[in-house]
Every structure is written in structure tokens, then in C-alpha cells.
Amino acid sequence: MNPHIITVIPGDGIGQEVIPAAVCVLETLNLPLVFSQAEAGFGAFERTGNALPAETLRLCEDSAAILFGATQSPMSKIQGYQSPILTLRHHFDLFANLRPASSENIDLLIVRENTEGLYSRRERIEDAGQTAVAERVITARASARIARAACELALKRRGRLTIVHKANVLKETCGLFRRIAFEVAAEYPTLAVEEVLVDTAAMLLVQNPSRFDVIVTTNLFGDILSDLAAGLTGGLGIAPSANVGGKHPALFEPVHGSAPDIAGKGVADPRAAILSAAMMLDWLGYAQAAASVTRAARQTAHAGSIAITTEQIIERLLEESPHAH
Ligand code: IPM
Ligand code: MN
């Protein structure tokens, strides 16, 4: 069997620490994986003038999957700087952002639309700088495919789908998303389908998170609710995610950012990156290895040191499957 080529993009800040840790874990598994390192992010932008150099994109195009760390996102506009993660999601049409959150009594999956909504990059200044406008683009096509992905995932889980929107105010955009999501969900008669307004969803996630199975929602709502769900289940240190599309490579990344405040100190929690690598294994077809890595990472507490936590996870893995090395 040909090995799977994985493009590894650590990025900025703690991405440079947690991604090598995840690769270390993957390397103990004896799977036919080949890693090629690539650069992206603010550091790359400063060095090369391009946050996502052409060589990185080329490597990604030739790979089965991308393991991505985090990149620094400046608060203000910097001429020529585009967030590499947003560019990669668009370039490979990775329309579904899967963000699981689990702990003792919580086991939910946020399915975030990943290509449009308030992330359509249609922002402009009017009125001589006195007014800023963002266009929120919602299409029937993107709504249908994300709804279908969520329904398929709900079928494999507990069969419960929550459509989250704000159609009481955003009558056109959320109205379209809501209508299409219900139309698609109607094709899945065995699912229990409900709708919840996004503000209520935030409250219910805090009050009664175990009531949720699969949540499907638009881009920005999914961004916000997935951090909330991470906060409920142990924090960003253990929140993984997958960005998947059709035939293109899929991209796996921790939900957390580059955390410049703790970067370079060796204290970052590698578990979110390692759990993201496990999602990648699952997607590549290594379900058993994925389950082992997930178990090992979940059973390990963060020791406050990236090296020690990673070592403990690897030890657990080796205990479980002694033929790994
Ligand atoms: C995430 C991040 C990104 C997003 C940023 C860094 C562009 O917050 O993956 O959740 O908003 O999607
Ligand atoms: Mn986010």
C-alpha cells in the first residue's frame, strides 16, 4: 500500500510545539505515514511576504491530509496578510468543520459550516470610515451539504440533530439556512430533529449539555459555540477539530490558537493537537489506531510540561499495543 503523505504545518506560537508532539505520537504507531513539513502563518509572512507560501499549498495538494497547528491572527488589517487557515478551508473547499466535545456526561459534535456566512470575506468601509459593513452570505448549496453531513453523522451517533440559527432576526440568511436544513433533515426520518435559537443554545449548552448530540450551524455561530463547548469539557487544551470536504485532503487542527503568551515555554497542552491527529487517523481509515490515541490522550492529564504529557501518552499507547514502537 502506498504510504499516506501528511503535510505538517506547525504555524506560529505553540503550534511549533504541539504539532511536533503530535507527530511524535503518530510515529510510535508504525503506520505507513510520511510527513512533509511546510510553513505558514505570521512568521512565514514576515520571512517570505506570504502567509501561505506556494510551496506549502503545493505540498498540501499532493497530500492525503494536513496536520495544522495554529497561526497568529492579527487584530487589525495588515496589507497582504490573509489567515492561512481560512485560505486553506476555501482552497480545498473544506466545508464541514467537525468539533467534538466530550467529558463524563457530555458527548456532542458541533458541525460548523466552514466556507461562508460572516466569514465570506465581504467586508468594506463606507461613509469615509464611519461605517463598516460585513455581508453575511448564505447559500442553499452550502446549507444543504452541511446539513447532509450533520445528518449522516447523527445517524452514526445518537440520532439527534439540533439546527441552530437566529432566523427570528436574520430572516433572510438564517431563514434560508433553517429552511434548507429542515428540508435535508426530512430525508432522514429516523433522526430526532429540533431547532434552537443560537442564544438559547448557548444557555442550554451550559445548563444541560447532555441533551445535545449533533449541532449543525452557520460559520460564526459554530466558531463561538465550539469554544463554549470546549470550555465545558476541559478547555481548549483538549479540543480537536477536523475540516473535511469532498475529495480534497482534509485538514486537522486543534481548536486553540497560537497562544503567544505561553509560546516557547514548553508548557502548552499537546492533547488537542494529539486528539486532532487521532481524528486524522480515523479519517484515513485507521479506526483502531485512532481509538487508541484518543483513549491514551483522554486518560492522560496535562502535566504542565509538553514533553512530559506527550511522553505519558506515548507510554500509555505502548502499554496498550506493544507492537508499536
Ligand atoms: C478557529 C479559529 C479561526 C476561525 C480563526 C483563527 C480564523 O478561531 O478555527 O476556530 O475563526 O475559524
Ligand atoms: Mn475559533
mmCIF file of N, CA and C in Angstrom, residues 11-97:
data_model
loop_
_atom_site.group_PDB
_atom_site.id
_atom_site.type_symbol
_atom_site.label_atom_id
_atom_site.label_comp_id
_atom_site.label_asym_id
_atom_site.label_seq_id
_atom_site.Cartn_x
_atom_site.Cartn_y
_atom_site.Cartn_z
ATOM 1 N N GLY A 11 2.953 26.145 12.036
ATOM 2 C CA GLY A 11 2.465 27.533 12.093
ATOM 3 C C GLY A 11 3.232 28.378 13.093
ATOM 4 N N ASP A 12 2.500 29.154 13.874
ATOM 5 C CA ASP A 12 3.121 30.097 14.815
ATOM 6 C C ASP A 12 2.921 29.645 16.267
ATOM 7 N N GLY A 13 3.637 30.309 17.145
ATOM 8 C CA GLY A 13 3.422 30.159 18.590
ATOM 9 C C GLY A 13 3.486 28.704 19.028
ATOM 10 N N ILE A 14 2.519 28.288 19.847
ATOM 11 C CA ILE A 14 2.560 26.917 20.380
ATOM 12 C C ILE A 14 2.298 25.863 19.308
ATOM 13 N N GLY A 15 1.867 26.292 18.117
ATOM 14 C CA GLY A 15 1.760 25.343 17.001
ATOM 15 C C GLY A 15 3.100 24.656 16.765
ATOM 16 N N GLN A 16 4.186 25.414 16.966
ATOM 17 C CA GLN A 16 5.542 24.892 16.776
ATOM 18 C C GLN A 16 5.910 23.859 17.838
ATOM 19 N N GLU A 17 5.119 23.782 18.901
ATOM 20 C CA GLU A 17 5.414 22.820 19.972
ATOM 21 C C GLU A 17 4.430 21.645 19.945
ATOM 22 N N VAL A 18 3.138 21.969 19.791
ATOM 23 C CA VAL A 18 2.141 20.882 19.907
ATOM 24 C C VAL A 18 2.108 19.987 18.668
ATOM 25 N N ILE A 19 2.418 20.536 17.510
ATOM 26 C CA ILE A 19 2.368 19.705 16.300
ATOM 27 C C ILE A 19 3.526 18.700 16.254
ATOM 28 N N PRO A 20 4.762 19.125 16.549
ATOM 29 C CA PRO A 20 5.820 18.105 16.661
ATOM 30 C C PRO A 20 5.491 17.038 17.708
ATOM 31 N N ALA A 21 4.830 17.410 18.796
ATOM 32 C CA ALA A 21 4.442 16.421 19.812
ATOM 33 C C ALA A 21 3.462 15.413 19.211
ATOM 34 N N ALA A 22 2.498 15.915 18.435
ATOM 35 C CA ALA A 22 1.507 15.025 17.809
ATOM 36 C C ALA A 22 2.182 14.098 16.798
ATOM 37 N N VAL A 23 3.163 14.640 16.063
ATOM 38 C CA VAL A 23 3.873 13.809 15.077
ATOM 39 C C VAL A 23 4.659 12.709 15.800
ATOM 40 N N CYS A 24 5.250 13.052 16.943
ATOM 41 C CA CYS A 24 5.949 12.053 17.771
ATOM 42 C C CYS A 24 5.021 10.897 18.125
ATOM 43 N N VAL A 25 3.817 11.231 18.532
ATOM 44 C CA VAL A 25 2.844 10.198 18.893
ATOM 45 C C VAL A 25 2.521 9.342 17.660
ATOM 46 N N LEU A 26 2.275 9.996 16.540
ATOM 47 C CA LEU A 26 1.939 9.252 15.311
ATOM 48 C C LEU A 26 3.076 8.314 14.910
ATOM 49 N N GLU A 27 4.303 8.773 15.132
ATOM 50 C CA GLU A 27 5.453 7.974 14.699
ATOM 51 C C GLU A 27 5.622 6.695 15.511
ATOM 52 N N THR A 28 5.042 6.632 16.709
ATOM 53 C CA THR A 28 5.163 5.405 17.502
ATOM 54 C C THR A 28 4.224 4.305 16.991
ATOM 55 N N LEU A 29 3.339 4.657 16.039
ATOM 56 C CA LEU A 29 2.266 3.724 15.692
ATOM 57 C C LEU A 29 2.602 2.750 14.569
ATOM 58 N N ASN A 30 3.752 2.973 13.922
ATOM 59 C CA ASN A 30 4.124 2.050 12.840
ATOM 60 C C ASN A 30 3.138 2.009 11.691
ATOM 61 N N LEU A 31 2.583 3.136 11.336
ATOM 62 C CA LEU A 31 1.647 3.172 10.215
ATOM 63 C C LEU A 31 2.375 3.713 8.989
ATOM 64 N N PRO A 32 1.867 3.398 7.796
ATOM 65 C CA PRO A 32 2.518 3.908 6.588
ATOM 66 C C PRO A 32 2.192 5.388 6.350
ATOM 67 N N LEU A 33 2.782 6.233 7.185
ATOM 68 C CA LEU A 33 2.572 7.681 7.056
ATOM 69 C C LEU A 33 3.910 8.335 6.746
ATOM 70 N N VAL A 34 3.892 9.285 5.826
ATOM 71 C CA VAL A 34 5.098 10.043 5.509
ATOM 72 C C VAL A 34 4.790 11.505 5.782
ATOM 73 N N PHE A 35 5.652 12.160 6.542
ATOM 74 C CA PHE A 35 5.380 13.546 6.933
ATOM 75 C C PHE A 35 6.221 14.503 6.107
ATOM 76 N N SER A 36 5.578 15.514 5.533
ATOM 77 C CA SER A 36 6.388 16.578 4.926
ATOM 78 C C SER A 36 6.058 17.899 5.614
ATOM 79 N N GLN A 37 7.105 18.564 6.040
ATOM 80 C CA GLN A 37 6.960 19.792 6.821
ATOM 81 C C GLN A 37 6.748 20.985 5.896
ATOM 82 N N ALA A 38 5.853 21.879 6.293
ATOM 83 C CA ALA A 38 5.611 23.067 5.472
ATOM 84 C C ALA A 38 5.368 24.263 6.378
ATOM 85 N N GLU A 39 5.609 25.441 5.858
ATOM 86 C CA GLU A 39 5.434 26.618 6.707
ATOM 87 C C GLU A 39 4.235 27.446 6.286
ATOM 88 N N ALA A 40 3.656 28.113 7.294
ATOM 89 C CA ALA A 40 2.552 29.040 7.052
ATOM 90 C C ALA A 40 2.397 29.878 8.307
ATOM 91 N N GLY A 41 1.787 31.040 8.147
ATOM 92 C CA GLY A 41 1.491 31.854 9.321
ATOM 93 C C GLY A 41 2.163 33.204 9.290
ATOM 94 N N PHE A 42 2.138 33.839 10.426
ATOM 95 C CA PHE A 42 2.658 35.194 10.502
ATOM 96 C C PHE A 42 4.178 35.204 10.362
ATOM 97 N N GLY A 43 4.816 34.213 10.959
ATOM 98 C CA GLY A 43 6.268 34.085 10.818
ATOM 99 C C GLY A 43 6.644 33.935 9.353
ATOM 100 N N ALA A 44 5.926 33.071 8.653
ATOM 101 C CA ALA A 44 6.189 32.853 7.227
ATOM 102 C C ALA A 44 5.951 34.156 6.453
ATOM 103 N N PHE A 45 4.901 34.869 6.840
ATOM 104 C CA PHE A 45 4.583 36.150 6.187
ATOM 105 C C PHE A 45 5.735 37.139 6.356
ATOM 106 N N GLU A 46 6.273 37.188 7.571
ATOM 107 C CA GLU A 46 7.378 38.126 7.806
ATOM 108 C C GLU A 46 8.643 37.716 7.051
ATOM 109 N N ARG A 47 8.851 36.409 6.957
ATOM 110 C CA ARG A 47 10.062 35.931 6.261
ATOM 111 C C ARG A 47 9.922 36.022 4.749
ATOM 112 N N THR A 48 8.724 35.651 4.221
ATOM 113 C CA THR A 48 8.615 35.481 2.761
ATOM 114 C C THR A 48 7.620 36.444 2.111
ATOM 115 N N GLY A 49 6.883 37.191 2.930
ATOM 116 C CA GLY A 49 5.870 38.073 2.368
ATOM 117 C C GLY A 49 4.575 37.355 2.037
ATOM 118 N N ASN A 50 4.500 36.054 2.383
ATOM 119 C CA ASN A 50 3.307 35.264 2.067
ATOM 120 C C ASN A 50 2.981 34.356 3.256
ATOM 121 N N ALA A 51 1.778 34.508 3.794
ATOM 122 C CA ALA A 51 1.398 33.702 4.958
ATOM 123 C C ALA A 51 1.208 32.234 4.605
ATOM 124 N N LEU A 52 0.957 31.995 3.311
ATOM 125 C CA LEU A 52 0.790 30.610 2.853
ATOM 126 C C LEU A 52 1.603 30.451 1.567
ATOM 127 N N PRO A 53 2.904 30.194 1.726
ATOM 128 C CA PRO A 53 3.767 30.135 0.540
ATOM 129 C C PRO A 53 3.275 29.087 -0.468
ATOM 130 N N ALA A 54 3.559 29.356 -1.755
ATOM 131 C CA ALA A 54 3.082 28.482 -2.836
ATOM 132 C C ALA A 54 3.548 27.044 -2.640
ATOM 133 N N GLU A 55 4.769 26.900 -2.107
ATOM 134 C CA GLU A 55 5.322 25.558 -1.883
ATOM 135 C C GLU A 55 4.471 24.779 -0.866
ATOM 136 N N THR A 56 3.968 25.490 0.143
ATOM 137 C CA THR A 56 3.111 24.846 1.154
ATOM 138 C C THR A 56 1.824 24.343 0.512
ATOM 139 N N LEU A 57 1.245 25.197 -0.309
ATOM 140 C CA LEU A 57 -0.004 24.829 -0.985
ATOM 141 C C LEU A 57 0.212 23.626 -1.905
ATOM 142 N N ARG A 58 1.347 23.620 -2.574
ATOM 143 C CA ARG A 58 1.664 22.520 -3.490
ATOM 144 C C ARG A 58 1.790 21.203 -2.708
ATOM 145 N N LEU A 59 2.493 21.269 -1.574
ATOM 146 C CA LEU A 59 2.629 20.064 -0.745
ATOM 147 C C LEU A 59 1.259 19.579 -0.273
ATOM 148 N N CYS A 60 0.415 20.531 0.137
ATOM 149 C CA CYS A 60 -0.924 20.162 0.611
ATOM 150 C C CYS A 60 -1.711 19.477 -0.499
ATOM 151 N N GLU A 61 -1.581 20.019 -1.716
ATOM 152 C CA GLU A 61 -2.328 19.457 -2.842
ATOM 153 C C GLU A 61 -1.956 18.011 -3.110
ATOM 154 N N ASP A 62 -0.701 17.676 -2.816
ATOM 155 C CA ASP A 62 -0.230 16.306 -3.079
ATOM 156 C C ASP A 62 -0.396 15.390 -1.874
ATOM 157 N N SER A 63 -1.063 15.844 -0.834
ATOM 158 C CA SER A 63 -1.096 15.004 0.367
ATOM 159 C C SER A 63 -2.497 14.475 0.657
ATOM 160 N N ALA A 64 -2.537 13.447 1.507
ATOM 161 C CA ALA A 64 -3.820 12.842 1.883
ATOM 162 C C ALA A 64 -4.483 13.660 2.975
ATOM 163 N N ALA A 65 -3.659 14.269 3.832
ATOM 164 C CA ALA A 65 -4.218 15.031 4.947
ATOM 165 C C ALA A 65 -3.222 16.099 5.376
ATOM 166 N N ILE A 66 -3.754 17.089 6.056
ATOM 167 C CA ILE A 66 -2.934 18.196 6.550
ATOM 168 C C ILE A 66 -3.090 18.246 8.067
ATOM 169 N N LEU A 67 -1.967 18.288 8.763
ATOM 170 C CA LEU A 67 -2.000 18.462 10.215
ATOM 171 C C LEU A 67 -1.522 19.882 10.502
ATOM 172 N N PHE A 68 -2.442 20.680 11.023
ATOM 173 C CA PHE A 68 -2.201 22.126 11.120
ATOM 174 C C PHE A 68 -2.175 22.533 12.590
ATOM 175 N N GLY A 69 -1.228 23.386 12.974
ATOM 176 C CA GLY A 69 -1.151 23.830 14.371
ATOM 177 C C GLY A 69 -2.017 25.033 14.623
ATOM 178 N N ALA A 70 -1.427 26.190 14.541
ATOM 179 C CA ALA A 70 -2.166 27.433 14.750
ATOM 180 C C ALA A 70 -1.343 28.548 14.141
ATOM 181 N N THR A 71 -2.021 29.604 13.732
ATOM 182 C CA THR A 71 -1.262 30.753 13.257
ATOM 183 C C THR A 71 -1.764 31.990 13.976
ATOM 184 N N GLN A 72 -0.870 32.956 14.045
ATOM 185 C CA GLN A 72 -1.214 34.193 14.721
ATOM 186 C C GLN A 72 -2.208 34.968 13.864
ATOM 187 N N SER A 73 -3.296 35.462 14.473
ATOM 188 C CA SER A 73 -4.253 36.256 13.703
ATOM 189 C C SER A 73 -4.228 37.691 14.215
ATOM 190 N N PRO A 74 -3.581 38.572 13.485
ATOM 191 C CA PRO A 74 -3.519 39.968 13.942
ATOM 192 C C PRO A 74 -4.915 40.568 14.037
ATOM 193 N N MET A 75 -5.128 41.445 15.015
ATOM 194 C CA MET A 75 -6.451 42.050 15.238
ATOM 195 C C MET A 75 -6.798 43.063 14.151
ATOM 196 N N SER A 76 -5.781 43.686 13.601
ATOM 197 C CA SER A 76 -6.088 44.705 12.605
ATOM 198 C C SER A 76 -5.562 44.259 11.249
ATOM 199 N N LYS A 77 -6.014 44.973 10.253
ATOM 200 C CA LYS A 77 -5.680 44.600 8.887
ATOM 201 C C LYS A 77 -4.195 44.855 8.616
ATOM 202 N N ILE A 78 -3.537 43.859 8.057
ATOM 203 C CA ILE A 78 -2.149 44.048 7.654
ATOM 204 C C ILE A 78 -2.103 43.786 6.158
ATOM 205 N N GLN A 79 -1.628 44.774 5.414
ATOM 206 C CA GLN A 79 -1.618 44.673 3.962
ATOM 207 C C GLN A 79 -0.991 43.362 3.494
ATOM 208 N N GLY A 80 -1.732 42.579 2.744
ATOM 209 C CA GLY A 80 -1.186 41.352 2.167
ATOM 210 C C GLY A 80 -1.302 40.135 3.064
ATOM 211 N N TYR A 81 -1.727 40.316 4.311
ATOM 212 C CA TYR A 81 -1.825 39.143 5.202
ATOM 213 C C TYR A 81 -3.217 38.556 5.184
ATOM 214 N N GLN A 82 -3.309 37.285 4.863
ATOM 215 C CA GLN A 82 -4.578 36.558 4.892
ATOM 216 C C GLN A 82 -4.388 35.369 5.804
ATOM 217 N N SER A 83 -5.361 35.100 6.653
ATOM 218 C CA SER A 83 -5.259 33.955 7.556
ATOM 219 C C SER A 83 -5.100 32.660 6.751
ATOM 220 N N PRO A 84 -3.994 31.944 6.948
ATOM 221 C CA PRO A 84 -3.770 30.724 6.164
ATOM 222 C C PRO A 84 -4.858 29.667 6.382
ATOM 223 N N ILE A 85 -5.386 29.576 7.591
ATOM 224 C CA ILE A 85 -6.387 28.530 7.827
ATOM 225 C C ILE A 85 -7.654 28.822 7.007
ATOM 226 N N LEU A 86 -8.018 30.108 6.927
ATOM 227 C CA LEU A 86 -9.206 30.448 6.130
ATOM 228 C C LEU A 86 -8.943 30.188 4.653
ATOM 229 N N THR A 87 -7.720 30.523 4.219
ATOM 230 C CA THR A 87 -7.372 30.278 2.816
ATOM 231 C C THR A 87 -7.404 28.780 2.503
ATOM 232 N N LEU A 88 -6.864 27.980 3.410
ATOM 233 C CA LEU A 88 -6.845 26.524 3.171
ATOM 234 C C LEU A 88 -8.266 25.953 3.144
ATOM 235 N N ARG A 89 -9.117 26.416 4.067
ATOM 236 C CA ARG A 89 -10.504 25.925 4.075
ATOM 237 C C ARG A 89 -11.181 26.235 2.740
ATOM 238 N N HIS A 90 -10.937 27.451 2.238
ATOM 239 C CA HIS A 90 -11.563 27.828 0.961
ATOM 240 C C HIS A 90 -10.945 27.075 -0.208
ATOM 241 N N HIS A 91 -9.618 27.049 -0.227
ATOM 242 C CA HIS A 91 -8.915 26.451 -1.365
ATOM 243 C C HIS A 91 -9.325 24.996 -1.571
ATOM 244 N N PHE A 92 -9.420 24.253 -0.468
ATOM 245 C CA PHE A 92 -9.762 22.827 -0.585
ATOM 246 C C PHE A 92 -11.258 22.567 -0.369
ATOM 247 N N ASP A 93 -12.014 23.639 -0.274
ATOM 248 C CA ASP A 93 -13.470 23.522 -0.105
ATOM 249 C C ASP A 93 -13.806 22.587 1.067
ATOM 250 N N LEU A 94 -13.141 22.828 2.186
ATOM 251 C CA LEU A 94 -13.341 22.001 3.388
ATOM 252 C C LEU A 94 -14.573 22.534 4.109
ATOM 253 N N PHE A 95 -15.727 22.107 3.634
ATOM 254 C CA PHE A 95 -16.946 22.815 4.043
ATOM 255 C C PHE A 95 -17.484 22.429 5.409
ATOM 256 N N ALA A 96 -17.002 21.302 5.942
ATOM 257 C CA ALA A 96 -17.530 20.868 7.242
ATOM 258 C C ALA A 96 -16.447 20.923 8.311
ATOM 259 N N ASN A 97 -16.695 21.693 9.338
ATOM 260 C CA ASN A 97 -15.761 21.770 10.456
ATOM 261 C C ASN A 97 -16.364 20.978 11.613
#
